[in-house]
mmCIF file of C-alpha atoms and ligand atoms in Angstrom:
data_model
loop_
_atom_site.group_PDB
_atom_site.id
_atom_site.type_symbol
_atom_site.label_atom_id
_atom_site.label_comp_id
_atom_site.label_asym_id
_atom_site.label_seq_id
_atom_site.Cartn_x
_atom_site.Cartn_y
_atom_site.Cartn_z
ATOM 1 C CA MET Z 109 37.281 78.923 221.574
ATOM 2 C CA PRO Z 110 37.864 80.656 218.346
ATOM 3 C CA ILE Z 111 35.022 80.582 216.090
ATOM 4 C CA LEU Z 112 34.386 81.543 212.301
ATOM 5 C CA THR Z 113 30.874 82.761 211.374
ATOM 6 C CA ASP Z 114 28.469 84.211 208.532
ATOM 7 C CA ILE Z 115 29.725 81.667 206.009
ATOM 8 C CA SER Z 116 27.159 81.889 203.133
ATOM 9 C CA THR Z 117 27.785 78.032 202.117
ATOM 10 C CA LEU Z 118 30.525 75.464 203.800
ATOM 11 C CA TYR Z 119 31.839 72.879 201.693
ATOM 12 C CA THR Z 120 33.140 70.440 204.261
ATOM 13 C CA CYS Z 121 34.425 67.940 201.433
ATOM 14 C CA LYS Z 122 34.387 65.192 203.224
ATOM 15 C CA LEU Z 123 35.674 62.132 201.977
ATOM 16 C CA ASP Z 124 32.556 59.981 201.530
ATOM 17 C CA GLY Z 125 30.570 60.165 198.227
ATOM 18 C CA GLY Z 126 31.652 60.188 194.874
ATOM 19 C CA GLN Z 127 33.795 62.482 193.293
ATOM 20 C CA ASP Z 128 31.263 65.474 193.280
ATOM 21 C CA GLU Z 129 29.849 64.939 196.704
ATOM 22 C CA VAL Z 130 31.209 67.772 198.600
ATOM 23 C CA HIS Z 131 28.837 67.835 201.526
ATOM 24 C CA PRO Z 132 27.556 71.788 201.483
ATOM 25 C CA ILE Z 133 26.289 73.205 204.747
ATOM 26 C CA ILE Z 134 24.286 76.699 204.371
ATOM 27 C CA GLY Z 135 24.724 79.559 207.232
ATOM 28 C CA ALA Z 136 27.486 77.432 208.696
ATOM 29 C CA THR Z 137 29.818 78.081 211.917
ATOM 30 C CA ILE Z 138 33.189 76.628 212.695
ATOM 31 C CA ALA Z 139 35.048 76.622 215.847
ATOM 32 C CA TRP Z 140 38.378 75.048 216.907
ATOM 33 C CA GLU Z 141 40.647 75.202 219.654
ATOM 34 C CA ASP Z 142 44.772 75.591 219.197
ATOM 35 C CA GLU Z 143 44.853 73.671 215.462
ATOM 36 C CA THR Z 144 41.966 71.463 215.933
ATOM 37 C CA ILE Z 145 38.546 71.777 215.101
ATOM 38 C CA GLN Z 146 36.467 71.228 217.488
ATOM 39 C CA TRP Z 147 32.836 71.997 216.155
ATOM 40 C CA VAL Z 148 31.020 72.616 212.407
ATOM 41 C CA GLY Z 149 27.589 72.751 211.768
ATOM 42 C CA SER Z 150 24.882 75.004 210.540
ATOM 43 C CA ALA Z 151 25.298 78.114 212.743
ATOM 44 C CA ARG Z 152 21.238 77.819 214.056
ATOM 45 C CA ASP Z 153 22.482 74.141 215.834
ATOM 46 C CA ALA Z 154 25.608 75.739 217.606
ATOM 47 C CA PRO Z 155 25.668 74.880 220.916
ATOM 48 C CA ALA Z 156 25.384 77.919 223.610
ATOM 49 C CA GLY Z 157 28.560 79.032 224.840
ATOM 50 C CA LEU Z 158 30.815 79.019 221.195
ATOM 51 C CA ASP Z 159 31.087 82.298 220.720
ATOM 52 C CA THR Z 160 32.276 83.668 223.955
ATOM 53 C CA ALA Z 161 36.229 84.140 222.711
ATOM 54 C CA MET Z 162 37.479 85.169 219.647
ATOM 55 C CA GLN Z 163 34.744 85.455 216.551
ATOM 56 C CA TYR Z 164 35.818 85.914 212.904
ATOM 57 C CA SER Z 165 33.033 86.584 210.309
ATOM 58 C CA ALA Z 166 33.378 85.260 206.625
ATOM 59 C CA ASP Z 167 31.524 88.428 205.799
ATOM 60 C CA GLY Z 168 28.668 86.166 203.615
ATOM 61 C CA GLN Z 169 31.285 84.462 201.856
ATOM 62 C CA VAL Z 170 31.887 80.785 200.999
ATOM 63 C CA VAL Z 171 34.492 78.981 202.744
ATOM 64 C CA VAL Z 172 36.250 75.709 201.830
ATOM 65 C CA PRO Z 173 39.119 73.724 202.857
ATOM 66 C CA GLY Z 174 42.573 75.041 202.905
ATOM 67 C CA LEU Z 175 43.511 73.761 199.596
ATOM 68 C CA VAL Z 176 46.265 70.856 198.878
ATOM 69 C CA ASP Z 177 48.779 71.069 196.293
ATOM 70 C CA CYS Z 178 50.038 67.298 196.125
ATOM 71 C CA HIS Z 179 52.532 67.736 193.212
ATOM 72 C CA THR Z 180 54.929 70.360 192.891
ATOM 73 C CA HIS Z 181 58.649 70.420 191.873
ATOM 74 C CA ILE Z 182 59.015 73.515 193.855
ATOM 75 C CA GLY Z 183 62.598 73.589 194.723
ATOM 76 C CA PHE Z 184 64.475 74.459 191.644
ATOM 77 C CA GLY Z 185 67.214 77.367 190.384
ATOM 78 C CA GLY Z 186 66.611 79.177 187.402
ATOM 79 C CA TRP Z 187 63.712 79.610 184.911
ATOM 80 C CA ARG Z 188 63.510 78.141 180.994
ATOM 81 C CA GLU Z 189 61.381 80.961 179.543
ATOM 82 C CA ASP Z 190 63.413 80.306 176.327
ATOM 83 C CA GLU Z 191 62.154 76.879 175.769
ATOM 84 C CA PHE Z 192 58.554 78.043 175.984
ATOM 85 C CA GLU Z 193 59.253 80.259 172.949
ATOM 86 C CA GLN Z 194 61.146 77.243 171.330
ATOM 87 C CA ARG Z 195 58.143 74.876 171.915
ATOM 88 C CA ILE Z 196 55.802 77.456 170.599
ATOM 89 C CA LYS Z 197 57.981 77.850 167.477
ATOM 90 C CA GLY Z 198 57.853 73.708 167.278
ATOM 91 C CA ALA Z 199 60.283 72.218 169.124
ATOM 92 C CA GLY Z 200 59.317 69.519 171.014
ATOM 93 C CA TYR Z 201 59.535 68.724 174.584
ATOM 94 C CA LEU Z 202 61.901 65.447 174.399
ATOM 95 C CA GLU Z 203 63.936 67.264 171.435
ATOM 96 C CA ILE Z 204 64.848 69.924 173.856
ATOM 97 C CA ALA Z 205 65.737 67.596 176.436
ATOM 98 C CA GLU Z 206 67.738 65.557 174.212
ATOM 99 C CA ALA Z 207 69.528 68.709 172.970
ATOM 100 C CA GLY Z 208 70.773 69.106 176.570
ATOM 101 C CA GLY Z 209 67.670 71.687 177.567
ATOM 102 C CA GLY Z 210 65.119 70.691 179.879
ATOM 103 C CA ILE Z 211 64.969 69.056 183.165
ATOM 104 C CA GLN Z 212 69.235 68.666 182.747
ATOM 105 C CA LYS Z 213 69.329 72.473 182.306
ATOM 106 C CA THR Z 214 67.517 72.832 185.562
ATOM 107 C CA VAL Z 215 69.783 70.409 187.263
ATOM 108 C CA ARG Z 216 72.647 73.012 186.247
ATOM 109 C CA GLN Z 217 71.010 75.718 187.602
ATOM 110 C CA THR Z 218 69.545 74.019 190.643
ATOM 111 C CA ARG Z 219 73.509 72.974 191.480
ATOM 112 C CA GLU Z 220 74.670 76.595 191.084
ATOM 113 C CA ALA Z 221 71.860 77.781 193.499
ATOM 114 C CA THR Z 222 73.260 78.305 197.002
ATOM 115 C CA ASN Z 223 71.041 76.899 199.695
ATOM 116 C CA GLU Z 224 69.991 80.589 200.350
ATOM 117 C CA ASP Z 225 68.859 81.214 196.777
ATOM 118 C CA LEU Z 226 66.802 78.010 197.007
ATOM 119 C CA THR Z 227 65.182 78.479 200.173
ATOM 120 C CA THR Z 228 64.132 82.094 199.190
ATOM 121 C CA HIS Z 229 62.918 81.195 196.429
ATOM 122 C CA CYS Z 230 60.363 78.417 197.951
ATOM 123 C CA LEU Z 231 59.510 80.974 200.683
ATOM 124 C CA ALA Z 232 58.531 83.484 197.988
ATOM 125 C CA VAL Z 233 56.240 80.971 196.419
ATOM 126 C CA LEU Z 234 54.980 79.417 199.671
ATOM 127 C CA GLU Z 235 53.587 82.821 200.634
ATOM 128 C CA GLU Z 236 52.264 83.382 197.255
ATOM 129 C CA MET Z 237 50.439 80.145 197.584
ATOM 130 C CA VAL Z 238 49.009 80.949 200.869
ATOM 131 C CA ARG Z 239 47.087 83.870 199.389
ATOM 132 C CA LEU Z 240 45.323 81.732 197.015
ATOM 133 C CA GLY Z 241 44.086 79.688 200.019
ATOM 134 C CA VAL Z 242 46.758 76.924 199.413
ATOM 135 C CA THR Z 243 47.561 75.254 203.192
ATOM 136 C CA THR Z 244 49.420 72.057 202.447
ATOM 137 C CA VAL Z 245 52.218 71.439 199.762
ATOM 138 C CA GLU Z 246 54.048 68.351 198.192
ATOM 139 C CA CYS Z 247 57.538 69.200 197.409
ATOM 140 C CA LYS Z 248 59.995 66.820 195.327
ATOM 141 C CA SER Z 249 63.554 66.831 195.058
ATOM 142 C CA GLY Z 250 64.577 65.842 191.489
ATOM 143 C CA TYR Z 251 66.640 68.642 190.130
ATOM 144 C CA GLY Z 252 70.058 68.049 191.693
ATOM 145 C CA LEU Z 253 70.306 64.260 190.739
ATOM 146 C CA SER Z 254 73.649 64.047 192.846
ATOM 147 C CA GLU Z 255 74.112 62.684 196.427
ATOM 148 C CA GLU Z 256 74.670 65.798 197.589
ATOM 149 C CA ALA Z 257 72.447 68.229 195.720
ATOM 150 C CA GLU Z 258 68.999 65.906 196.277
ATOM 151 C CA LEU Z 259 69.994 65.847 199.995
ATOM 152 C CA GLN Z 260 70.412 69.284 200.134
ATOM 153 C CA MET Z 261 66.894 69.944 198.781
ATOM 154 C CA LEU Z 262 65.565 67.537 200.844
ATOM 155 C CA ARG Z 263 67.071 68.922 203.854
ATOM 156 C CA ILE Z 264 65.835 72.706 202.377
ATOM 157 C CA TYR Z 265 62.434 71.203 202.852
ATOM 158 C CA MET Z 266 62.743 70.023 206.173
ATOM 159 C CA SER Z 267 64.113 73.676 207.462
ATOM 160 C CA LEU Z 268 61.004 75.481 205.641
ATOM 161 C CA LYS Z 269 58.690 73.691 207.806
ATOM 162 C CA GLU Z 270 60.014 75.381 210.503
ATOM 163 C CA LEU Z 271 60.270 79.131 208.784
ATOM 164 C CA GLN Z 272 56.652 79.158 207.139
ATOM 165 C CA PRO Z 273 53.180 77.970 208.647
ATOM 166 C CA VAL Z 274 52.400 76.081 205.153
ATOM 167 C CA ARG Z 275 52.287 72.011 205.851
ATOM 168 C CA LEU Z 276 55.148 70.543 203.591
ATOM 169 C CA VAL Z 277 55.325 66.901 202.776
ATOM 170 C CA SER Z 278 58.661 65.753 200.716
ATOM 171 C CA THR Z 279 58.996 63.508 197.739
ATOM 172 C CA PHE Z 280 62.289 61.828 196.669
ATOM 173 C CA LEU Z 281 62.480 62.112 193.005
ATOM 174 C CA GLY Z 282 66.205 61.021 192.460
ATOM 175 C CA ALA Z 283 64.947 58.932 189.684
ATOM 176 C CA HIS Z 284 63.664 62.594 187.225
ATOM 177 C CA VAL Z 285 65.881 61.647 184.686
ATOM 178 C CA ILE Z 286 69.588 60.078 184.542
ATOM 179 C CA PRO Z 287 72.348 62.922 185.442
ATOM 180 C CA PRO Z 288 75.088 63.443 182.668
ATOM 181 C CA GLU Z 289 77.548 62.373 185.281
ATOM 182 C CA TYR Z 290 75.576 58.497 184.383
ATOM 183 C CA SER Z 291 74.760 59.216 180.892
ATOM 184 C CA ASP Z 292 76.616 55.965 179.969
ATOM 185 C CA ASP Z 293 75.778 53.976 183.032
ATOM 186 C CA ARG Z 294 72.304 53.591 183.935
ATOM 187 C CA ALA Z 295 72.728 50.903 186.113
ATOM 188 C CA GLY Z 296 75.175 52.840 188.143
ATOM 189 C CA TYR Z 297 72.937 55.605 188.425
ATOM 190 C CA VAL Z 298 69.869 53.258 189.543
ATOM 191 C CA SER Z 299 72.108 51.900 192.415
ATOM 192 C CA LEU Z 300 73.310 55.070 193.564
ATOM 193 C CA LEU Z 301 69.683 55.728 194.509
ATOM 194 C CA CYS Z 302 68.705 52.181 196.052
ATOM 195 C CA ASP Z 303 72.131 51.688 197.879
ATOM 196 C CA THR Z 304 73.398 55.320 198.822
ATOM 197 C CA LEU Z 305 70.597 57.749 198.650
ATOM 198 C CA ILE Z 306 67.490 55.923 199.817
ATOM 199 C CA PRO Z 307 69.448 54.499 203.053
ATOM 200 C CA GLN Z 308 70.646 57.853 203.941
ATOM 201 C CA ILE Z 309 66.624 59.626 203.794
ATOM 202 C CA GLN Z 310 65.653 56.999 205.876
ATOM 203 C CA GLU Z 311 68.075 57.429 208.001
ATOM 204 C CA ASP Z 312 67.743 61.005 208.099
ATOM 205 C CA ASP Z 313 63.812 60.732 207.736
ATOM 206 C CA LEU Z 314 64.228 63.043 204.915
ATOM 207 C CA ALA Z 315 61.080 62.154 202.637
ATOM 208 C CA THR Z 316 57.780 60.921 202.986
ATOM 209 C CA PHE Z 317 57.415 59.592 199.162
ATOM 210 C CA CYS Z 318 59.558 58.327 196.755
ATOM 211 C CA ASP Z 319 58.492 59.061 193.229
ATOM 212 C CA VAL Z 320 59.826 58.092 189.384
ATOM 213 C CA PHE Z 321 59.151 59.457 186.360
ATOM 214 C CA VAL Z 322 58.593 56.470 183.949
ATOM 215 C CA GLU Z 323 58.970 57.764 180.204
ATOM 216 C CA GLU Z 324 61.103 57.377 177.290
ATOM 217 C CA GLY Z 325 63.943 59.603 177.996
ATOM 218 C CA ALA Z 326 63.463 59.010 181.871
ATOM 219 C CA PHE Z 327 63.287 55.710 183.489
ATOM 220 C CA SER Z 328 61.949 52.426 182.541
ATOM 221 C CA GLY Z 329 59.075 50.488 184.169
ATOM 222 C CA GLU Z 330 61.654 47.735 185.040
ATOM 223 C CA GLU Z 331 63.921 50.343 186.819
ATOM 224 C CA ALA Z 332 60.803 52.257 188.299
ATOM 225 C CA GLU Z 333 59.867 48.891 190.140
ATOM 226 C CA LYS Z 334 63.440 48.649 191.337
ATOM 227 C CA ILE Z 335 63.643 52.061 192.831
ATOM 228 C CA LEU Z 336 60.353 52.066 193.983
ATOM 229 C CA ARG Z 337 60.700 48.409 196.083
ATOM 230 C CA SER Z 338 64.017 49.784 197.617
ATOM 231 C CA ALA Z 339 62.361 53.044 199.041
ATOM 232 C CA GLN Z 340 59.178 50.795 200.098
ATOM 233 C CA ASP Z 341 61.343 48.694 201.865
ATOM 234 C CA ALA Z 342 62.967 52.034 203.536
ATOM 235 C CA GLY Z 343 59.912 52.874 204.645
ATOM 236 C CA MET Z 344 58.739 55.447 201.747
ATOM 237 C CA GLN Z 345 55.341 55.100 199.628
ATOM 238 C CA SER Z 346 55.406 55.356 195.905
ATOM 239 C CA LYS Z 347 54.354 57.785 193.493
ATOM 240 C CA LEU Z 348 54.415 57.490 189.634
ATOM 241 C CA HIS Z 349 54.769 60.167 187.067
ATOM 242 C CA ALA Z 350 53.069 58.111 184.635
ATOM 243 C CA ASP Z 351 51.751 57.894 181.097
ATOM 244 C CA GLN Z 352 52.793 61.794 180.697
ATOM 245 C CA LEU Z 353 54.008 61.909 177.065
ATOM 246 C CA SER Z 354 52.859 58.106 176.117
ATOM 247 C CA ASP Z 355 51.548 55.014 177.416
ATOM 248 C CA GLY Z 356 53.863 53.800 179.375
ATOM 249 C CA GLY Z 357 51.433 51.080 181.338
ATOM 250 C CA GLY Z 358 52.566 53.567 184.238
ATOM 251 C CA GLY Z 359 48.696 53.228 185.813
ATOM 252 C CA ALA Z 360 48.989 49.633 185.768
ATOM 253 C CA LEU Z 361 52.463 49.631 187.447
ATOM 254 C CA ALA Z 362 51.510 52.252 190.350
ATOM 255 C CA ALA Z 363 48.447 49.753 190.798
ATOM 256 C CA ARG Z 364 50.931 46.694 191.040
ATOM 257 C CA LEU Z 365 53.481 48.634 193.360
ATOM 258 C CA GLY Z 366 50.376 49.750 195.211
ATOM 259 C CA ALA Z 367 51.150 53.069 195.018
ATOM 260 C CA ILE Z 368 49.266 55.810 197.048
ATOM 261 C CA SER Z 369 48.985 57.639 193.763
ATOM 262 C CA ALA Z 370 49.662 57.980 189.791
ATOM 263 C CA ASP Z 371 50.168 61.299 188.141
ATOM 264 C CA HIS Z 372 49.804 62.781 185.189
ATOM 265 C CA LEU Z 373 47.573 60.117 183.268
ATOM 266 C CA GLU Z 374 47.289 61.763 179.806
ATOM 267 C CA TYR Z 375 47.889 58.331 177.817
ATOM 268 C CA THR Z 376 46.430 56.100 180.488
ATOM 269 C CA SER Z 377 44.588 52.846 178.608
ATOM 270 C CA THR Z 378 41.398 51.660 179.481
ATOM 271 C CA ALA Z 379 42.622 48.598 181.492
ATOM 272 C CA GLY Z 380 45.318 50.938 183.137
ATOM 273 C CA ILE Z 381 42.225 52.954 184.226
ATOM 274 C CA ASP Z 382 40.877 49.995 185.497
ATOM 275 C CA THR Z 383 43.479 48.126 187.504
ATOM 276 C CA MET Z 384 43.880 51.598 189.352
ATOM 277 C CA ALA Z 385 40.455 52.049 190.444
ATOM 278 C CA ASP Z 386 40.501 48.084 191.805
ATOM 279 C CA ALA Z 387 44.271 48.935 193.809
ATOM 280 C CA GLY Z 388 42.428 52.549 194.981
ATOM 281 C CA VAL Z 389 45.552 54.373 193.355
ATOM 282 C CA VAL Z 390 44.558 58.006 193.497
ATOM 283 C CA GLY Z 391 44.872 59.523 189.814
ATOM 284 C CA VAL Z 392 45.991 63.235 190.047
ATOM 285 C CA CYS Z 393 45.454 65.451 187.117
ATOM 286 C CA LEU Z 394 48.007 68.240 186.132
ATOM 287 C CA PRO Z 395 46.354 70.344 183.613
ATOM 288 C CA PHE Z 396 49.187 73.015 183.632
ATOM 289 C CA ALA Z 397 51.390 70.076 182.046
ATOM 290 C CA SER Z 398 49.158 69.331 179.336
ATOM 291 C CA LEU Z 399 48.441 73.128 178.586
ATOM 292 C CA TYR Z 400 51.719 74.318 178.312
ATOM 293 C CA LEU Z 401 52.910 71.194 176.168
ATOM 294 C CA ASN Z 402 50.160 71.434 174.283
ATOM 295 C CA GLN Z 403 49.369 67.801 174.495
ATOM 296 C CA GLN Z 404 46.043 65.957 175.181
ATOM 297 C CA PRO Z 405 44.645 66.563 178.548
ATOM 298 C CA MET Z 406 43.851 63.623 181.162
ATOM 299 C CA GLN Z 407 40.254 62.356 180.512
ATOM 300 C CA GLY Z 408 39.168 63.095 183.665
ATOM 301 C CA ARG Z 409 35.299 61.366 182.765
ATOM 302 C CA LYS Z 410 37.088 57.907 181.743
ATOM 303 C CA PHE Z 411 38.831 57.911 185.441
ATOM 304 C CA VAL Z 412 35.404 58.851 187.158
ATOM 305 C CA ARG Z 413 33.361 56.349 185.762
ATOM 306 C CA ALA Z 414 35.548 53.711 186.447
ATOM 307 C CA GLY Z 415 35.827 54.647 190.046
ATOM 308 C CA VAL Z 416 39.072 56.285 190.623
ATOM 309 C CA ARG Z 417 39.430 59.065 193.228
ATOM 310 C CA LEU Z 418 41.099 62.118 191.582
ATOM 311 C CA ALA Z 419 43.029 65.167 192.804
ATOM 312 C CA VAL Z 420 44.562 68.008 190.731
ATOM 313 C CA ALA Z 421 47.551 69.802 191.497
ATOM 314 C CA THR Z 422 49.650 72.201 189.736
ATOM 315 C CA ASP Z 423 53.040 70.362 189.114
ATOM 316 C CA PHE Z 424 55.011 73.808 189.454
ATOM 317 C CA ASN Z 425 58.034 73.204 187.709
ATOM 318 C CA PRO Z 426 60.075 76.173 185.634
ATOM 319 C CA GLY Z 427 59.354 73.646 182.433
ATOM 320 C CA SER Z 428 56.164 71.747 181.948
ATOM 321 C CA ALA Z 429 53.926 73.912 184.262
ATOM 322 C CA PRO Z 430 55.627 77.277 185.646
ATOM 323 C CA SER Z 431 52.936 78.261 187.508
ATOM 324 C CA TYR Z 432 51.570 77.288 191.422
ATOM 325 C CA HIS Z 433 48.025 78.820 190.834
ATOM 326 C CA LEU Z 434 46.081 75.771 191.963
ATOM 327 C CA PRO Z 435 42.782 77.210 191.515
ATOM 328 C CA LEU Z 436 43.705 78.021 187.909
ATOM 329 C CA ALA Z 437 44.830 74.419 187.714
ATOM 330 C CA MET Z 438 41.580 73.321 188.775
ATOM 331 C CA MET Z 439 39.619 75.475 186.341
ATOM 332 C CA LEU Z 440 41.217 73.597 183.579
ATOM 333 C CA ALA Z 441 40.822 70.369 185.008
ATOM 334 C CA CYS Z 442 37.152 71.554 184.257
ATOM 335 C CA THR Z 443 37.408 72.977 180.851
ATOM 336 C CA MET Z 444 40.248 70.500 179.712
ATOM 337 C CA SER Z 445 39.585 67.347 181.873
ATOM 338 C CA ARG Z 446 35.919 67.863 182.220
ATOM 339 C CA PHE Z 447 35.834 67.546 185.664
ATOM 340 C CA THR Z 448 33.037 69.302 187.259
ATOM 341 C CA PRO Z 449 33.502 72.524 189.606
ATOM 342 C CA ALA Z 450 32.764 70.378 192.580
ATOM 343 C CA GLU Z 451 34.463 67.345 191.247
ATOM 344 C CA ALA Z 452 37.649 69.868 190.723
ATOM 345 C CA LEU Z 453 37.135 70.740 194.575
ATOM 346 C CA LYS Z 454 37.259 67.744 195.693
ATOM 347 C CA GLY Z 455 39.975 67.130 193.718
ATOM 348 C CA ALA Z 456 42.222 70.059 195.424
ATOM 349 C CA THR Z 457 40.972 69.160 199.162
ATOM 350 C CA ILE Z 458 40.262 65.624 200.484
ATOM 351 C CA HIS Z 459 41.279 63.243 197.504
ATOM 352 C CA ALA Z 460 44.825 65.576 197.222
ATOM 353 C CA ALA Z 461 45.066 64.982 201.174
ATOM 354 C CA LEU Z 462 44.484 61.248 200.217
ATOM 355 C CA ALA Z 463 47.360 61.399 197.723
ATOM 356 C CA LEU Z 464 49.384 62.447 200.309
ATOM 357 C CA GLY Z 465 48.248 60.113 203.186
ATOM 358 C CA LEU Z 466 47.082 62.948 204.640
ATOM 359 C CA GLU Z 467 43.116 62.525 204.887
ATOM 360 C CA SER Z 468 42.764 62.092 208.593
ATOM 361 C CA SER Z 469 44.326 65.580 209.431
ATOM 362 C CA VAL Z 470 43.594 68.000 206.538
ATOM 363 C CA GLY Z 471 41.539 68.153 203.298
ATOM 364 C CA SER Z 472 38.440 68.571 204.815
ATOM 365 C CA ILE Z 473 36.532 70.677 207.714
ATOM 366 C CA GLU Z 474 35.128 68.304 210.282
ATOM 367 C CA LYS Z 475 35.977 67.795 213.887
ATOM 368 C CA GLY Z 476 39.064 66.758 214.825
ATOM 369 C CA LYS Z 477 40.729 67.935 211.776
ATOM 370 C CA ARG Z 478 43.436 70.914 211.404
ATOM 371 C CA ALA Z 479 41.398 74.490 211.077
ATOM 372 C CA ASP Z 480 43.089 74.916 208.005
ATOM 373 C CA PHE Z 481 40.402 77.118 205.505
ATOM 374 C CA ALA Z 482 40.269 79.674 202.683
ATOM 375 C CA ILE Z 483 37.370 82.235 202.542
ATOM 376 C CA LEU Z 484 36.471 82.887 198.851
ATOM 377 C CA ASP Z 485 34.366 85.882 197.635
ATOM 378 C CA VAL Z 486 32.362 84.036 195.347
ATOM 379 C CA SER Z 487 28.817 82.858 195.716
ATOM 380 C CA ASP Z 488 29.161 78.944 194.882
ATOM 381 C CA VAL Z 489 31.910 76.479 193.608
ATOM 382 C CA ASN Z 490 30.308 76.897 190.436
ATOM 383 C CA HIS Z 491 30.960 80.411 190.113
ATOM 384 C CA TRP Z 492 34.345 80.317 191.566
ATOM 385 C CA MET Z 493 35.376 78.109 188.809
ATOM 386 C CA TYR Z 494 33.484 79.523 185.530
ATOM 387 C CA HIS Z 495 34.476 83.784 186.699
ATOM 388 C CA PHE Z 496 38.450 83.152 186.916
ATOM 389 C CA ARG Z 497 39.788 85.707 188.722
ATOM 390 C CA SER Z 498 43.569 86.384 189.753
ATOM 391 C CA ASN Z 499 42.375 85.435 193.131
ATOM 392 C CA ALA Z 500 39.023 84.679 194.745
ATOM 393 C CA CYS Z 501 40.622 84.243 198.141
ATOM 394 C CA THR Z 502 40.113 86.627 200.574
ATOM 395 C CA ARG Z 503 41.688 85.119 203.788
ATOM 396 C CA THR Z 504 43.437 81.991 204.683
ATOM 397 C CA PHE Z 505 43.767 80.472 207.846
ATOM 398 C CA ILE Z 506 46.281 77.668 208.866
ATOM 399 C CA GLY Z 507 46.014 76.076 212.401
ATOM 400 C CA GLY Z 508 43.232 78.439 213.097
ATOM 401 C CA ILE Z 509 45.625 81.416 212.613
ATOM 402 C CA PRO Z 510 44.910 83.961 209.815
ATOM 403 C CA GLN Z 511 47.139 84.266 207.763
ATOM 404 C CA ASP Z 512 46.963 88.279 207.352
HETATM 405 O O1 NIG S 681 55.962 66.682 186.206
HETATM 406 N N1 NIG S 681 57.780 65.097 183.816
HETATM 407 C C1 NIG S 681 58.591 65.184 184.449
HETATM 408 N N2 NIG S 681 58.415 66.254 185.627
HETATM 409 C C2 NIG S 681 57.904 67.290 185.335
HETATM 410 C C3 NIG S 681 58.844 68.632 184.150
HETATM 411 C C4 NIG S 681 59.833 69.346 184.907
HETATM 412 C C5 NIG S 681 60.568 69.751 184.079
HETATM 413 O O2 NIG S 681 60.354 69.883 182.633
HETATM 414 O O3 NIG S 681 61.313 70.367 184.474
HETATM 415 C C6 NIG S 681 56.833 66.738 185.355
HETATM 416 O O4 NIG S 681 56.109 67.621 184.123
HETATM 417 FE FE1 FE S 682 55.456 66.654 187.968
#
């Protein structure tokens, strides 16, 4: 049975306890068979016979569960660095979108990209993510916005599962914005989603979740409800881009729909936060989006106080969040949204797994779970978040296999 020893502190990140309870073990050992963890504990208590086969050393470094990026828009063509400059000069995100830029620009560039372009782009990003310690990634469609282009992106995500080791979870975000072909026929586009795309996605089993961007310039609460109910009937659980640029009642809508997560939440009201807590909706903090758009960050303390379980993710996309550096997003969750380092760690591990319905297989280091972990050259979680470096991860294991 392969083992990993000489771990200074192992943050097991079990689900129980509050946002800041990461269940550390000092001087730990992990043993696994094939892809599955068989034993975890203090090296002193290790049963005899564990270290007979392959032995890896953490060299006295810290080990955390493989990080889970539970919100990305990884599949897109082209970038939008021109808008980055325009926003710094004073243009607003919605203003750029109204002039044909923003998401619509990426839709044009994604439709022009070939299957091979999109696959190569995703593979390169995933490889870099693994180096940062990331082992599970949620991938949204939403830059195709036609029947053909949305299905193509979801099929590329399926094929990527066979091409590389990161565990991928697909989300259908056909309801990102209304595409130009339907600018005068919103109802027609909602029907295309509900009556054509959702049934096709169900038939080919192309997505686990359905997401809607609820915002001025995107979709209304009523439209979101219709789309997400159709998706639920087709077996897809709900997610929402909620209250990113204004309070659109997204937190409460997520609660009413029984969504697994509500993401962004920069402007969610106290009442909305309370309904999320009661309904057990995971709140996903996306610090890059508020940083790049110069918006108020999500108020982390209010959510923690209300008892909402919080995750942290990158929101990687070519507009509002052009970075896939999850440890940097975690550090920003600390500095901007006032998470403690331990809270951010729980947010990028077991709570992120919870936001994907994968909490029984990934996100913590426990017997029976997948042997996904990251070794970090840091003294503890506080030092990791405080002394930000390009990459503190020295080795990533996925399914028990070192990725180097
Ligand atoms: O999550 N909010 C909507 N969608 C993305 C932004 C996409 C873009 O700007 O291309 C987000 O921030
Ligand atoms: Fe997003």
